[in-house]
GROMACS .gro file of C-alpha atoms in nm:
model
  107
    1UNK     CA    1   3.888   1.539   1.137
    2UNK     CA    2   4.051   1.377   0.840
    3UNK     CA    3   3.856   1.242   0.545
    4UNK     CA    4   3.952   0.885   0.489
    5UNK     CA    5   3.833   0.644   0.229
    6UNK     CA    6   3.773   0.279   0.291
    7UNK     CA    7   3.767   0.046  -0.002
    8UNK     CA    8   3.458  -0.174  -0.014
    9UNK     CA    9   3.495  -0.376  -0.328
   10UNK     CA   10   3.495  -0.135  -0.619
   11UNK     CA   11   3.358   0.158  -0.422
   12UNK     CA   12   3.525   0.398  -0.183
   13UNK     CA   13   3.330   0.509   0.120
   14UNK     CA   14   3.399   0.846   0.271
   15UNK     CA   15   3.362   0.854   0.644
   16UNK     CA   16   3.157   1.145   0.772
   17UNK     CA   17   3.380   1.437   0.844
   18UNK     CA   18   3.319   1.781   0.981
   19UNK     CA   19   3.357   2.008   0.674
   20UNK     CA   20   3.476   2.294   0.896
   21UNK     CA   21   3.766   2.079   1.017
   22UNK     CA   22   3.888   2.000   0.666
   23UNK     CA   23   4.183   2.177   0.513
   24UNK     CA   24   4.129   2.365   0.187
   25UNK     CA   25   4.310   2.089  -0.003
   26UNK     CA   26   4.085   1.824   0.157
   27UNK     CA   27   3.774   2.027   0.071
   28UNK     CA   28   3.886   2.052  -0.293
   29UNK     CA   29   3.956   1.678  -0.309
   30UNK     CA   30   3.624   1.597  -0.145
   31UNK     CA   31   3.434   1.818  -0.390
   32UNK     CA   32   3.619   1.664  -0.685
   33UNK     CA   33   3.533   1.317  -0.557
   34UNK     CA   34   3.166   1.414  -0.518
   35UNK     CA   35   3.153   1.556  -0.871
   36UNK     CA   36   3.318   1.247  -1.023
   37UNK     CA   37   3.085   1.018  -0.826
   38UNK     CA   38   2.778   1.205  -0.948
   39UNK     CA   39   2.900   1.197  -1.307
   40UNK     CA   40   2.971   0.825  -1.281
   41UNK     CA   41   2.631   0.760  -1.128
   42UNK     CA   42   2.459   0.962  -1.400
   43UNK     CA   43   2.640   0.771  -1.676
   44UNK     CA   44   2.549   0.439  -1.513
   45UNK     CA   45   2.182   0.535  -1.477
   46UNK     CA   46   2.164   0.648  -1.841
   47UNK     CA   47   2.304   0.312  -1.950
   48UNK     CA   48   2.060   0.126  -1.724
   49UNK     CA   49   1.708   0.271  -1.754
   50UNK     CA   50   1.580  -0.039  -1.578
   51UNK     CA   51   1.703   0.106  -1.247
   52UNK     CA   52   1.465   0.399  -1.276
   53UNK     CA   53   1.182   0.170  -1.382
   54UNK     CA   54   1.245  -0.066  -1.090
   55UNK     CA   55   1.249   0.218  -0.838
   56UNK     CA   56   0.942   0.385  -0.987
   57UNK     CA   57   0.752   0.058  -1.000
   58UNK     CA   58   0.839  -0.020  -0.639
   59UNK     CA   59   0.747   0.328  -0.510
   60UNK     CA   60   0.422   0.319  -0.703
   61UNK     CA   61   0.325  -0.011  -0.542
   62UNK     CA   62   0.438   0.096  -0.193
   63UNK     CA   63   0.234   0.416  -0.209
   64UNK     CA   64  -0.063   0.235  -0.356
   65UNK     CA   65  -0.067  -0.053  -0.107
   66UNK     CA   66   0.094   0.118   0.196
   67UNK     CA   67   0.220  -0.205   0.354
   68UNK     CA   68   0.288  -0.224   0.729
   69UNK     CA   69   0.618  -0.406   0.673
   70UNK     CA   70   0.792  -0.229   0.385
   71UNK     CA   71   1.102  -0.451   0.399
   72UNK     CA   72   0.895  -0.768   0.363
   73UNK     CA   73   0.690  -0.602   0.090
   74UNK     CA   74   1.012  -0.509  -0.094
   75UNK     CA   75   1.142  -0.866  -0.068
   76UNK     CA   76   0.820  -0.999  -0.216
   77UNK     CA   77   0.798  -0.723  -0.478
   78UNK     CA   78   1.146  -0.776  -0.619
   79UNK     CA   79   1.113  -1.156  -0.631
   80UNK     CA   80   0.791  -1.162  -0.833
   81UNK     CA   81   0.838  -1.381  -1.142
   82UNK     CA   82   0.665  -1.125  -1.368
   83UNK     CA   83   0.874  -0.827  -1.261
   84UNK     CA   84   1.123  -0.875  -1.546
   85UNK     CA   85   0.855  -0.860  -1.815
   86UNK     CA   86   0.678  -0.567  -1.645
   87UNK     CA   87   1.002  -0.365  -1.626
   88UNK     CA   88   1.097  -0.455  -1.985
   89UNK     CA   89   0.753  -0.333  -2.098
   90UNK     CA   90   0.802  -0.006  -1.911
   91UNK     CA   91   1.143   0.043  -2.071
   92UNK     CA   92   0.997  -0.024  -2.416
   93UNK     CA   93   0.721   0.232  -2.352
   94UNK     CA   94   0.975   0.492  -2.238
   95UNK     CA   95   1.183   0.434  -2.552
   96UNK     CA   96   0.873   0.484  -2.767
   97UNK     CA   97   0.796   0.810  -2.590
   98UNK     CA   98   1.154   0.931  -2.632
   99UNK     CA   99   1.145   0.851  -3.005
  100UNK     CA  100   0.815   1.041  -3.043
  101UNK     CA  101   0.958   1.342  -2.860
  102UNK     CA  102   1.272   1.335  -3.075
  103UNK     CA  103   1.060   1.330  -3.392
  104UNK     CA  104   0.851   1.623  -3.267
  105UNK     CA  105   1.165   1.824  -3.194
  106UNK     CA  106   1.297   1.755  -3.544
  107UNK     CA  107   0.972   1.876  -3.704
   0.00000   0.00000   0.00000
């Protein structure tokens, strides 16, 4: 099997391939791609702490309420008018905690 990439907008999608059937060169390229993707994702998530807050907030509510229809619950959850202020408050709290930890480490 050959690893092929399909362009979907800005992102490349790797079709599932049998790693045993890959040549050594293909395995190296695939591993390099995976490493670069992970690094890029990590940089993006560091620049956008709201992603973590959104996911945490959603999981918290799902596990708390245990809805029968999770997709419908998600649609309602992410369209709540107050979600922006709730997430911004969570981000502000996280920043405060990070500043406190940084001060403790400097002491």
